[in-house]
Amino acid sequence: MSLQFSVLASGSTGNAFYLETEEHSFLVDAGLSGKAMDGLMERIGRKIDDVDGIFVTHEHSDHIKGLGVIARKYGLPVYANEKTWKAMENQIGKLDTGQKFLFPMESVKSFGGLDVESFGVSHDAAEPMFYVFHYQGRKLALMTDTGYVSDRMKGIIRSANVFVFESNHDVGMLQMGRYPWSIKRRILSDVGHVSNEDAALAMTDVIGDGTSRIYLAHLSQDNNMKELARMSVQQTLAAKGFVAGETFQLFDTDPKIPTPLCAV
Ligand SMILES: [Zn+2]
Ligand SMILES: [Zn+2]
């Protein structure tokens, strides 16, 4: 009996996350086309048809691109907070009212023994929120798309066994890169995305004795590289006395390749 998960896809081209217990399975976001979502699930040996619902984080297209299509195709329940529902209504097409569920920010819903806890992040969307999953004493924290990591967020995700943690950009690459200043400013702002270094600094406040895995997620294709993200996070952690490879491991995520299904 365990909680298993896979980061199906992560990055600005599309995000999706899968988790399952003995009794239930869920997606968080569906930010790729319906066809791509089917393909990702096939790669981990699962079918969207068997999923019990989709938790939505926010209305940006890299999180909801395939949402309407697969929710209709497989008749799946969709969970989001009120402002996110309003903001994404025009983008996802029509869903049956019976498929639409409210998941308020900073609340908990239980599915069998699985407790799903939502918490707010700081990002330029209507009411962006991420999730922590609790199952049989194990804790899985999912958090990307936030401009910074507040003490409140840290308190909620602290001491998870597994973190999926945003490590969006290298500040130097972003500043030197080809993006217009307005976009650079947005990414660097308090409602943008977390840099490699800021991610690592936040991690030093939340890694616990039981933390075994950290997945670096939502890496920018233009302003980051897997090796750079890993090295930079590793270095910042090491400077604070947290040595990756000892009590916990660092992992990459990919825009197209799911991480292997793995127990929390
Ligand atoms: Zn976003
Ligand atoms: Zn995103």
XYZ file of N, CA and C and ligand atoms in Angstrom:
794
model
N 0.847 -1.199 0.000
C 0.000 0.000 0.000
C 0.877 1.242 0.000
N 0.906 1.943 -1.086
C 1.723 3.156 -1.071
C 1.125 4.213 -1.986
N 1.654 5.393 -1.810
C 1.316 6.517 -2.675
C 2.387 6.560 -3.760
N 1.970 6.471 -5.008
C 2.928 6.508 -6.108
C 2.651 7.709 -6.996
N 3.674 8.172 -7.676
C 3.460 9.354 -8.503
C 4.451 9.377 -9.669
N 4.113 10.188 -10.656
C 5.038 10.471 -11.757
C 4.855 11.926 -12.185
N 5.959 12.631 -12.393
C 5.876 13.938 -13.048
C 5.801 13.618 -14.541
N 4.596 13.712 -15.099
C 4.395 13.282 -16.497
C 5.116 14.194 -17.466
N 5.036 15.493 -17.202
C 5.690 16.481 -18.057
C 5.814 17.759 -17.259
N 6.922 18.474 -17.448
C 7.114 19.692 -16.670
C 7.931 20.703 -17.458
N 7.468 21.940 -17.467
C 8.154 23.002 -18.204
C 7.135 23.939 -18.805
N 7.614 25.012 -19.432
C 6.655 25.997 -19.933
C 5.860 25.488 -21.123
N 6.258 24.322 -21.704
C 5.495 23.767 -22.820
C 4.336 22.895 -22.344
N 4.257 22.634 -21.047
C 3.126 21.850 -20.563
C 3.460 21.085 -19.306
N 2.501 21.094 -18.377
C 2.714 20.436 -17.090
C 1.586 19.460 -16.789
N 1.965 18.309 -16.288
C 0.974 17.334 -15.840
C 1.651 16.407 -14.849
N 0.862 15.965 -13.889
C 1.391 15.197 -12.778
C 0.376 14.109 -12.476
N 0.860 12.906 -12.154
C -0.034 11.772 -11.880
C 0.267 11.205 -10.502
N -0.783 10.825 -9.765
C -0.530 10.102 -8.515
C -1.603 9.061 -8.294
N -1.238 8.012 -7.546
C -2.208 6.960 -7.265
C -1.976 6.337 -5.891
N -3.091 5.883 -5.304
C -3.028 5.030 -4.113
C -3.630 3.701 -4.552
N -3.841 2.789 -3.594
C -4.495 1.522 -3.925
C -5.885 1.776 -4.514
N -6.577 2.775 -3.957
C -7.994 2.952 -4.309
C -8.240 3.984 -5.395
N -7.364 4.985 -5.488
C -7.681 6.122 -6.352
C -6.481 6.562 -7.178
N -6.785 7.244 -8.271
C -5.699 7.886 -9.022
C -6.177 9.229 -9.557
N -5.253 10.169 -9.613
C -5.601 11.540 -10.002
C -4.521 12.141 -10.882
N -4.944 13.133 -11.644
C -3.997 13.996 -12.334
C -3.999 15.345 -11.633
N -2.868 16.020 -11.659
C -2.841 17.434 -11.325
C -2.466 18.138 -12.623
N -3.345 18.967 -13.121
C -3.181 19.695 -14.376
C -3.143 18.761 -15.596
N -3.420 19.355 -16.724
C -3.399 18.627 -17.994
C -2.978 19.655 -19.036
N -1.713 20.032 -18.975
C -1.225 21.164 -19.759
C -0.668 20.805 -21.122
N -0.981 19.597 -21.593
C -0.564 19.208 -22.942
C -1.817 18.760 -23.681
N -1.717 18.573 -24.997
C -2.889 18.172 -25.766
C -3.420 16.841 -25.245
N -4.673 16.552 -25.554
C -5.272 15.289 -25.125
C -4.453 14.106 -25.602
N -3.993 14.176 -26.842
C -3.216 13.088 -27.420
C -1.889 12.919 -26.673
N -1.224 14.028 -26.398
C 0.048 13.966 -25.666
C -0.177 13.410 -24.257
N -1.299 13.790 -23.626
C -1.601 13.291 -22.277
C -1.788 11.770 -22.301
N -2.521 11.280 -23.319
C -2.690 9.822 -23.470
C -1.333 9.137 -23.598
N -0.455 9.733 -24.421
C 0.869 9.156 -24.656
C 1.718 9.113 -23.396
N 1.669 10.179 -22.606
C 2.451 10.240 -21.361
C 1.979 9.159 -20.392
N 0.652 9.002 -20.296
C 0.103 7.997 -19.375
C 0.482 6.592 -19.841
N 0.457 6.375 -21.137
C 0.834 5.064 -21.670
C 2.276 4.728 -21.279
N 3.133 5.757 -21.293
C 4.545 5.513 -20.961
C 4.757 5.067 -19.519
N 3.812 5.395 -18.633
C 3.957 4.888 -17.253
C 2.998 3.715 -17.005
N 2.413 3.195 -18.084
C 1.566 2.010 -17.949
C 0.208 2.271 -17.330
N -0.310 3.483 -17.506
C -1.613 3.826 -16.946
C -2.489 4.440 -18.040
N -3.820 4.503 -17.742
C -4.759 5.088 -18.707
C -5.547 6.222 -18.066
N -5.767 7.282 -18.821
C -6.550 8.403 -18.282
C -7.959 7.941 -17.931
N -8.448 6.968 -18.690
C -9.759 6.381 -18.450
C -9.945 5.943 -16.990
N -8.883 5.483 -16.351
C -8.968 4.953 -14.985
C -8.791 6.026 -13.912
N -8.531 7.259 -14.342
C -8.273 8.328 -13.376
C -9.589 8.783 -12.733
N -9.530 9.147 -11.455
C -10.741 9.542 -10.729
C -11.020 11.042 -10.765
N -10.071 11.837 -11.268
C -10.326 13.271 -11.320
C -9.052 14.060 -11.589
N -9.237 15.343 -11.845
C -8.099 16.224 -12.138
C -8.144 17.432 -11.200
N -7.052 17.663 -10.494
C -6.919 18.872 -9.677
C -6.206 19.931 -10.505
N -6.785 21.118 -10.552
C -6.210 22.182 -11.367
C -5.469 23.171 -10.462
N -4.292 23.626 -10.917
C -3.523 24.589 -10.119
C -3.859 26.029 -10.485
N -3.911 26.327 -11.795
C -4.266 27.674 -12.259
C -4.508 27.639 -13.759
N -5.017 28.748 -14.301
C -5.563 28.738 -15.650
C -4.556 28.981 -16.767
N -3.258 29.071 -16.479
C -2.295 29.263 -17.574
C -2.315 28.049 -18.503
N -2.153 28.325 -19.810
C -2.374 27.253 -20.780
C -1.399 26.095 -20.610
N -0.199 26.346 -20.072
C 0.716 25.214 -19.865
C 0.246 24.285 -18.739
N -0.913 24.599 -18.142
C -1.477 23.728 -17.099
C -2.859 23.180 -17.456
N -3.501 23.804 -18.468
C -4.879 23.347 -18.756
C -5.141 23.076 -20.243
N -4.076 23.059 -21.044
C -4.274 22.931 -22.492
C -5.182 21.751 -22.871
N -4.964 20.592 -22.277
C -5.750 19.405 -22.647
C -6.904 19.123 -21.693
N -7.097 20.018 -20.730
C -8.055 19.743 -19.643
C -9.476 19.492 -20.146
N -9.996 20.430 -20.930
C -11.374 20.301 -21.410
C -11.546 19.037 -22.242
N -10.600 18.820 -23.137
C -10.694 17.679 -24.049
C -10.734 16.358 -23.278
N -9.787 16.156 -22.356
C -9.778 14.849 -21.683
C -10.886 14.735 -20.630
N -11.254 15.865 -20.027
C -12.358 15.792 -19.053
C -13.648 15.361 -19.759
N -13.887 15.901 -20.961
C -15.080 15.509 -21.718
C -14.964 14.076 -22.226
N -13.807 13.751 -22.799
C -13.628 12.433 -23.409
C -13.814 11.308 -22.386
N -13.268 11.513 -21.180
C -13.322 10.437 -20.182
C -14.316 10.715 -19.060
N -15.070 11.798 -19.180
C -16.086 12.119 -18.165
C -15.511 12.324 -16.769
N -14.362 13.000 -16.684
C -13.668 13.104 -15.399
C -14.140 14.299 -14.568
N -14.228 14.116 -13.253
C -14.438 15.258 -12.369
C -13.223 16.181 -12.405
N -13.474 17.486 -12.379
C -12.395 18.477 -12.369
C -12.551 19.345 -11.123
N -11.450 19.552 -10.411
C -11.457 20.325 -9.163
C -10.638 21.589 -9.332
N -11.233 22.743 -8.995
C -10.496 24.010 -9.038
C -11.199 24.993 -8.108
N -10.497 26.049 -7.728
C -11.169 27.043 -6.891
C -12.026 27.974 -7.758
N -12.834 28.780 -7.115
C -13.850 29.553 -7.828
C -13.261 30.502 -8.868
N -12.226 31.239 -8.480
C -11.659 32.214 -9.415
C -10.983 31.524 -10.594
N -10.381 30.374 -10.340
C -9.758 29.630 -11.431
C -10.827 29.108 -12.393
N -11.930 28.615 -11.852
C -13.045 28.183 -12.713
C -13.475 29.316 -13.634
N -13.663 30.474 -13.062
C -14.101 31.639 -13.858
C -13.076 31.965 -14.925
N -11.790 31.974 -14.517
C -10.728 32.399 -15.424
C -10.509 31.409 -16.562
N -10.791 30.130 -16.334
C -10.479 29.156 -17.389
C -11.688 28.748 -18.213
N -12.880 29.228 -17.809
C -14.109 28.805 -18.465
C -14.059 28.957 -19.988
N -13.557 30.105 -20.440
C -13.519 30.351 -21.889
C -12.463 29.522 -22.611
N -11.509 29.000 -21.859
C -10.412 28.277 -22.509
C -10.664 26.787 -22.643
N -11.481 26.208 -21.781
C -11.573 24.748 -21.775
C -12.839 24.223 -22.441
N -13.725 25.115 -22.883
C -14.964 24.634 -23.493
C -15.948 24.177 -22.436
N -17.047 23.596 -22.899
C -18.135 23.305 -21.972
C -17.936 21.964 -21.246
N -18.134 22.017 -19.940
C -18.136 20.784 -19.148
C -19.506 20.644 -18.499
N -19.953 19.395 -18.290
C -21.200 19.164 -17.549
C -21.061 19.726 -16.147
N -22.139 20.292 -15.627
C -22.050 20.832 -14.273
C -21.688 19.730 -13.272
N -22.095 18.497 -13.575
C -21.778 17.367 -12.699
C -20.308 17.016 -12.648
N -19.529 17.577 -13.569
C -18.086 17.308 -13.586
C -17.294 18.383 -12.871
N -17.988 19.493 -12.543
C -17.264 20.653 -12.018
C -17.343 20.699 -10.497
N -16.192 20.643 -9.855
C -16.145 20.646 -8.395
C -15.305 21.809 -7.890
N -15.751 22.358 -6.763
C -14.999 23.450 -6.148
C -13.966 22.888 -5.183
N -12.762 23.381 -5.314
C -11.712 23.028 -4.352
C -11.131 24.342 -3.845
N -11.676 24.871 -2.723
C -11.217 26.178 -2.251
C -9.751 26.154 -1.856
N -9.146 27.321 -1.955
C -7.758 27.454 -1.525
C -7.647 27.225 -0.023
N -6.556 26.578 0.389
C -6.306 26.285 1.796
C -7.432 25.473 2.409
N -7.745 24.369 1.740
C -8.712 23.421 2.279
C -8.199 22.008 2.015
N -8.873 21.040 2.609
C -8.458 19.641 2.466
C -9.641 18.818 1.975
N -9.401 17.976 0.971
C -10.426 17.008 0.546
C -9.849 15.613 0.726
N -10.713 14.689 1.158
C -10.236 13.330 1.400
C -10.848 12.361 0.401
N -10.009 11.466 -0.089
C -10.439 10.437 -1.033
C -9.912 9.113 -0.482
N -10.793 8.351 0.201
C -10.282 7.186 0.926
C -9.292 7.696 1.951
N -8.118 7.097 1.994
C -7.118 7.547 2.967
C -6.252 8.687 2.476
N -6.518 9.164 1.272
C -5.686 10.221 0.693
C -6.259 11.596 1.027
N -5.470 12.408 1.733
C -5.881 13.788 2.013
C -5.157 14.733 1.068
N -5.934 15.519 0.375
C -5.375 16.470 -0.583
C -5.556 17.867 -0.011
N -4.445 18.573 0.178
C -4.457 19.893 0.820
C -4.043 20.935 -0.213
N -4.850 21.970 -0.370
C -4.498 23.024 -1.328
C -3.887 24.211 -0.591
N -2.981 24.897 -1.259
C -2.399 26.110 -0.647
C -2.073 27.124 -1.729
N -2.160 28.395 -1.395
C -1.965 29.457 -2.364
C -0.493 29.698 -2.656
N -0.204 30.093 -3.896
C 1.147 30.511 -4.268
C 1.073 31.925 -4.831
N 2.239 32.528 -5.093
C 2.295 33.904 -5.567
C 2.648 33.915 -7.050
N 1.637 34.092 -7.898
C 1.824 33.907 -9.341
C 0.771 34.735 -10.063
N 1.064 35.166 -11.283
C 0.136 36.066 -11.959
C -1.027 35.343 -12.646
N -1.805 34.668 -11.832
C -3.024 34.002 -12.305
C -4.139 34.403 -11.331
N -5.393 33.970 -11.631
C -6.537 34.439 -10.851
C -6.412 34.066 -9.369
N -6.219 32.787 -9.092
C -6.091 32.333 -7.697
C -5.255 31.043 -7.685
N -3.971 31.188 -8.023
C -3.137 29.992 -8.201
C -2.926 29.237 -6.894
N -3.003 27.927 -6.970
C -2.743 27.119 -5.766
C -2.112 25.792 -6.152
N -1.350 25.240 -5.207
C -0.757 23.927 -5.426
C -1.226 22.981 -4.337
N -0.671 21.774 -4.318
C -1.244 20.727 -3.475
C -0.181 19.948 -2.711
N -0.578 19.535 -1.502
C 0.215 18.577 -0.737
C -0.673 17.347 -0.552
N -0.086 16.162 -0.744
C -0.837 14.913 -0.628
C -0.343 14.144 0.590
N -1.270 13.743 1.433
C -0.930 12.998 2.647
C -1.547 11.603 2.537
N -0.743 10.591 2.731
C -1.266 9.221 2.640
C -0.469 8.312 3.560
N -1.145 7.721 4.516
C -0.522 6.787 5.458
C 0.793 7.316 6.037
N 0.728 8.550 6.491
C 1.897 9.136 7.144
C 2.961 9.641 6.186
N 2.747 9.476 4.896
C 3.704 9.980 3.913
C 3.185 11.296 3.338
N 4.105 12.127 2.883
C 3.723 13.459 2.420
C 4.450 13.796 1.111
N 3.670 14.209 0.139
C 4.183 14.584 -1.186
C 3.774 16.023 -1.462
N 4.740 16.896 -1.714
C 4.427 18.317 -1.918
C 4.749 18.724 -3.351
N 3.787 19.394 -3.958
C 3.908 19.815 -5.345
C 3.805 21.338 -5.378
N 4.845 22.000 -5.870
C 4.800 23.461 -5.896
C 5.675 24.021 -7.021
N 5.020 24.556 -8.054
C 5.739 25.291 -9.102
C 4.968 26.592 -9.316
N 5.364 27.375 -10.300
C 4.617 28.591 -10.634
C 4.386 29.495 -9.429
N 5.471 29.879 -8.795
C 5.359 30.866 -7.728
C 6.556 31.809 -7.812
N 6.308 33.083 -7.577
C 7.372 34.077 -7.705
C 8.365 34.014 -6.556
N 7.873 33.580 -5.408
C 8.754 33.383 -4.258
C 8.102 32.355 -3.343
N 8.834 31.890 -2.363
C 8.295 30.891 -1.448
C 8.146 31.553 -0.074
N 6.907 31.824 0.312
C 6.652 32.538 1.567
C 6.802 31.592 2.753
N 6.882 32.174 3.946
C 6.945 31.355 5.160
C 5.690 30.492 5.297
N 4.575 31.056 4.864
C 3.317 30.305 4.942
C 3.374 29.052 4.060
N 3.854 29.236 2.811
C 4.004 28.081 1.912
C 4.985 27.074 2.505
N 6.095 27.589 3.029
C 7.098 26.689 3.623
C 6.482 25.865 4.746
N 5.652 26.525 5.566
C 5.020 25.814 6.674
C 4.153 24.662 6.202
N 3.501 24.853 5.054
C 2.594 23.817 4.554
C 3.355 22.656 3.903
N 4.415 22.964 3.187
C 5.125 21.887 2.467
C 6.243 21.258 3.308
N 6.583 21.861 4.437
C 7.756 21.453 5.213
C 7.787 19.949 5.515
N 8.992 19.388 5.429
C 9.260 17.986 5.801
C 8.499 16.976 4.958
N 8.170 17.332 3.728
C 7.580 16.325 2.843
C 8.614 15.239 2.580
N 8.127 14.026 2.309
C 9.044 12.953 1.927
C 9.550 13.181 0.507
N 8.666 13.704 -0.322
C 9.045 14.018 -1.702
C 8.572 15.425 -2.048
N 9.449 16.182 -2.673
C 9.095 17.510 -3.181
C 9.189 17.528 -4.699
N 8.186 18.126 -5.331
C 8.335 18.532 -6.731
C 8.369 20.051 -6.660
N 9.537 20.621 -6.949
C 9.844 21.993 -6.562
C 10.255 22.789 -7.789
N 9.671 23.951 -7.955
C 10.040 24.762 -9.107
C 11.494 25.224 -9.036
N 12.193 25.074 -10.176
C 13.564 25.583 -10.308
C 13.623 26.149 -11.727
N 12.951 27.271 -11.913
C 12.578 27.736 -13.251
C 13.725 28.238 -14.103
N 14.554 29.115 -13.538
C 15.544 29.765 -14.392
C 16.841 30.037 -13.656
N 17.868 30.228 -14.444
C 19.121 30.752 -13.943
C 19.056 32.261 -14.155
N 19.237 33.022 -13.094
C 19.029 34.469 -13.190
C 19.965 35.084 -14.238
N 21.205 34.633 -14.300
C 22.159 35.146 -15.286
C 21.718 34.867 -16.715
N 21.279 33.633 -16.968
C 20.820 33.281 -18.324
C 19.610 34.114 -18.713
N 18.711 34.304 -17.755
C 17.505 35.087 -18.034
C 17.881 36.536 -18.362
N 18.784 37.101 -17.565
C 19.138 38.504 -17.777
C 19.879 38.714 -19.100
N 20.716 37.738 -19.475
C 21.490 37.861 -20.716
C 20.674 37.458 -21.942
N 19.587 36.739 -21.703
C 18.867 36.080 -22.802
C 18.080 37.013 -23.702
N 17.335 36.409 -24.634
C 16.703 37.166 -25.722
C 15.316 37.685 -25.342
N 14.804 37.359 -24.158
C 13.456 37.794 -23.812
C 13.386 39.312 -23.692
N 12.268 39.898 -24.120
C 12.080 41.335 -23.900
C 12.060 41.638 -22.394
N 12.438 42.870 -22.079
C 12.570 43.246 -20.680
C 11.282 43.018 -19.901
N 10.130 43.301 -20.533
C 8.855 43.165 -19.820
C 8.649 41.719 -19.358
N 9.058 40.768 -20.187
C 8.888 39.352 -19.812
C 9.905 38.956 -18.752
N 11.143 39.449 -18.918
C 12.155 39.172 -17.890
C 11.670 39.671 -16.533
N 11.102 40.895 -16.556
C 10.654 41.486 -15.307
C 9.528 40.661 -14.684
N 8.640 40.165 -15.550
C 7.520 39.346 -15.065
C 8.051 38.056 -14.405
N 8.997 37.401 -15.068
C 9.514 36.131 -14.531
C 10.218 36.354 -13.191
N 10.982 37.457 -13.121
C 11.756 37.737 -11.908
C 10.904 38.298 -10.766
N 9.677 38.699 -11.096
C 8.848 39.377 -10.086
C 8.331 38.400 -9.026
N 7.671 38.976 -8.025
C 7.102 38.168 -6.939
C 5.939 37.301 -7.399
N 5.413 37.562 -8.609
C 4.323 36.733 -9.115
C 4.742 35.985 -10.377
N 6.057 35.750 -10.510
C 6.575 35.033 -11.676
C 6.950 33.612 -11.321
N 8.254 33.333 -11.442
C 8.747 31.974 -11.202
C 9.991 32.005 -10.323
N 10.258 30.888 -9.654
C 11.386 30.796 -8.732
C 12.664 30.383 -9.469
N 13.752 31.089 -9.194
C 15.047 30.765 -9.812
C 15.681 29.555 -9.135
N 16.721 29.022 -9.783
C 17.438 27.877 -9.204
C 17.913 28.187 -7.796
N 18.524 29.356 -7.655
C 19.117 29.686 -6.374
C 18.064 29.907 -5.285
N 16.999 30.642 -5.646
C 15.942 30.870 -4.661
C 15.237 29.571 -4.282
N 15.114 28.667 -5.271
C 14.514 27.358 -4.982
C 15.353 26.644 -3.933
N 16.669 26.638 -4.146
C 17.554 25.926 -3.220
C 17.507 26.553 -1.826
N 17.486 27.886 -1.787
C 17.431 28.554 -0.485
C 16.141 28.202 0.261
N 15.032 28.163 -0.483
C 13.762 27.782 0.140
C 13.820 26.325 0.611
N 14.476 25.475 -0.191
C 14.569 24.053 0.187
C 15.265 23.876 1.531
N 16.273 24.728 1.783
C 17.004 24.562 3.050
C 16.086 24.767 4.255
N 14.971 25.469 4.045
C 14.025 25.686 5.146
C 12.962 24.590 5.249
N 12.847 23.740 4.249
C 11.733 22.778 4.276
C 12.171 21.314 4.245
N 13.422 21.058 3.876
C 13.896 19.669 3.869
C 13.842 19.136 5.299
N 13.268 17.933 5.468
C 13.173 17.323 6.797
C 13.952 16.022 6.856
N 13.958 15.401 8.029
C 14.678 14.132 8.191
C 14.136 13.051 7.257
N 12.838 13.148 6.956
C 12.230 12.112 6.119
C 12.255 12.422 4.638
N 12.885 13.532 4.256
C 12.893 13.898 2.838
C 13.855 12.997 2.068
N 13.347 12.319 1.039
C 14.223 11.409 0.300
C 14.431 11.815 -1.157
N 13.472 12.562 -1.710
C 13.602 12.906 -3.128
C 13.127 14.336 -3.389
N 13.881 15.040 -4.220
C 13.453 16.370 -4.659
C 13.541 16.399 -6.180
N 12.427 16.712 -6.813
C 12.375 16.809 -8.277
C 12.391 18.281 -8.668
N 13.364 18.664 -9.477
C 13.426 20.050 -9.959
C 12.484 20.179 -11.142
N 11.537 21.118 -11.042
C 10.445 21.145 -12.008
C 10.270 22.512 -12.658
N 9.476 22.522 -13.727
C 9.139 23.735 -14.472
C 10.396 24.484 -14.910
N 11.404 23.746 -15.386
C 12.631 24.373 -15.883
C 12.337 25.120 -17.180
N 12.820 26.342 -17.282
C 12.651 27.119 -18.499
C 13.528 26.534 -19.598
N 12.962 26.417 -20.794
C 13.758 25.891 -21.908
C 14.773 26.908 -22.403
N 14.456 28.183 -22.248
C 15.349 29.234 -22.751
C 16.330 29.733 -21.711
N 15.948 29.656 -20.457
C 16.738 30.315 -19.417
C 17.255 29.361 -18.345
N 17.360 28.084 -18.724
C 17.873 27.112 -17.767
C 18.338 25.878 -18.521
N 19.064 25.007 -17.852
C 19.460 23.712 -18.393
C 19.438 22.748 -17.216
N 19.119 21.501 -17.507
C 19.017 20.524 -16.415
C 20.287 20.487 -15.565
N 21.435 20.411 -16.241
C 22.700 20.261 -15.508
C 22.959 21.496 -14.655
N 22.686 22.657 -15.266
C 22.900 23.914 -14.555
C 21.990 24.003 -13.326
N 20.723 23.650 -13.508
C 19.765 23.709 -12.402
C 20.229 22.790 -11.277
N 20.587 21.564 -11.646
C 20.991 20.597 -10.623
C 22.242 21.069 -9.894
N 23.230 21.517 -10.675
C 24.488 21.966 -10.067
C 24.264 23.156 -9.143
N 23.476 24.099 -9.645
C 23.296 25.323 -8.878
C 22.502 25.053 -7.592
N 21.466 24.209 -7.700
C 20.703 23.845 -6.499
C 21.605 23.077 -5.530
N 22.350 22.130 -6.081
C 23.249 21.311 -5.264
C 24.260 22.168 -4.503
N 24.832 23.138 -5.214
C 25.849 24.000 -4.595
C 25.269 24.854 -3.477
N 24.120 25.465 -3.773
C 23.504 26.318 -2.753
C 23.110 25.486 -1.538
N 22.575 24.289 -1.777
C 22.217 23.411 -0.661
C 23.458 23.034 0.139
N 24.524 22.681 -0.576
C 25.755 22.224 0.090
C 26.330 23.327 0.975
N 26.256 24.575 0.470
C 26.779 25.697 1.244
C 26.039 25.860 2.566
N 24.799 25.315 2.616
C 24.009 25.405 3.851
C 24.019 24.081 4.617
N 24.876 23.176 4.176
C 25.030 21.916 4.907
C 24.097 20.796 4.493
N 23.406 20.958 3.363
C 22.524 19.897 2.861
C 23.179 19.233 1.658
N 23.642 18.011 1.836
C 24.386 17.369 0.755
C 23.488 16.403 -0.021
N 23.203 16.756 -1.267
C 22.398 15.876 -2.113
C 23.157 14.572 -2.322
N 22.420 13.459 -2.303
C 23.068 12.162 -2.457
C 23.292 11.481 -1.118
N 23.193 12.218 -0.031
C 23.312 11.595 1.300
C 21.939 11.148 1.798
N 21.180 12.076 2.410
C 19.862 11.644 2.890
C 18.762 11.825 1.844
N 19.040 12.648 0.851
C 18.027 12.848 -0.201
C 18.711 12.913 -1.563
N 17.934 12.643 -2.607
C 18.439 12.690 -3.982
C 17.738 13.802 -4.748
N 18.466 14.387 -5.694
C 17.880 15.388 -6.596
C 17.590 14.728 -7.935
N 16.431 15.029 -8.503
C 16.067 14.462 -9.801
C 15.639 15.554 -10.768
N 15.816 15.265 -12.054
C 15.331 16.156 -13.109
C 13.897 15.796 -13.463
N 13.226 16.748 -14.088
C 11.976 16.441 -14.776
C 12.143 16.902 -16.209
N 11.255 16.467 -17.082
C 11.431 16.720 -18.516
C 10.111 17.191 -19.125
N 10.190 18.041 -20.150
C 8.943 18.502 -20.777
C 8.186 17.398 -21.513
N 8.894 16.304 -21.864
C 8.231 15.267 -22.689
C 8.296 13.862 -22.115
N 9.209 13.634 -21.175
C 9.399 12.259 -20.684
C 8.984 12.159 -19.218
N 8.013 11.273 -18.923
C 7.563 11.141 -17.529
C 8.665 10.556 -16.650
N 8.712 10.967 -15.387
C 9.594 10.296 -14.431
C 8.961 8.940 -14.124
N 9.769 7.905 -13.876
C 9.197 6.583 -13.595
C 8.271 6.636 -12.380
N 7.172 5.874 -12.429
C 6.274 5.785 -11.275
C 7.096 5.377 -10.069
N 6.890 6.061 -8.960
C 7.780 5.857 -7.824
C 6.997 6.068 -6.545
N 7.277 5.275 -5.518
C 6.561 5.404 -4.243
C 7.103 6.591 -3.451
N 6.211 7.261 -2.741
C 6.607 8.393 -1.891
C 7.194 7.867 -0.590
Zn 1.679 29.716 -14.547
Zn 3.403 27.001 -15.571
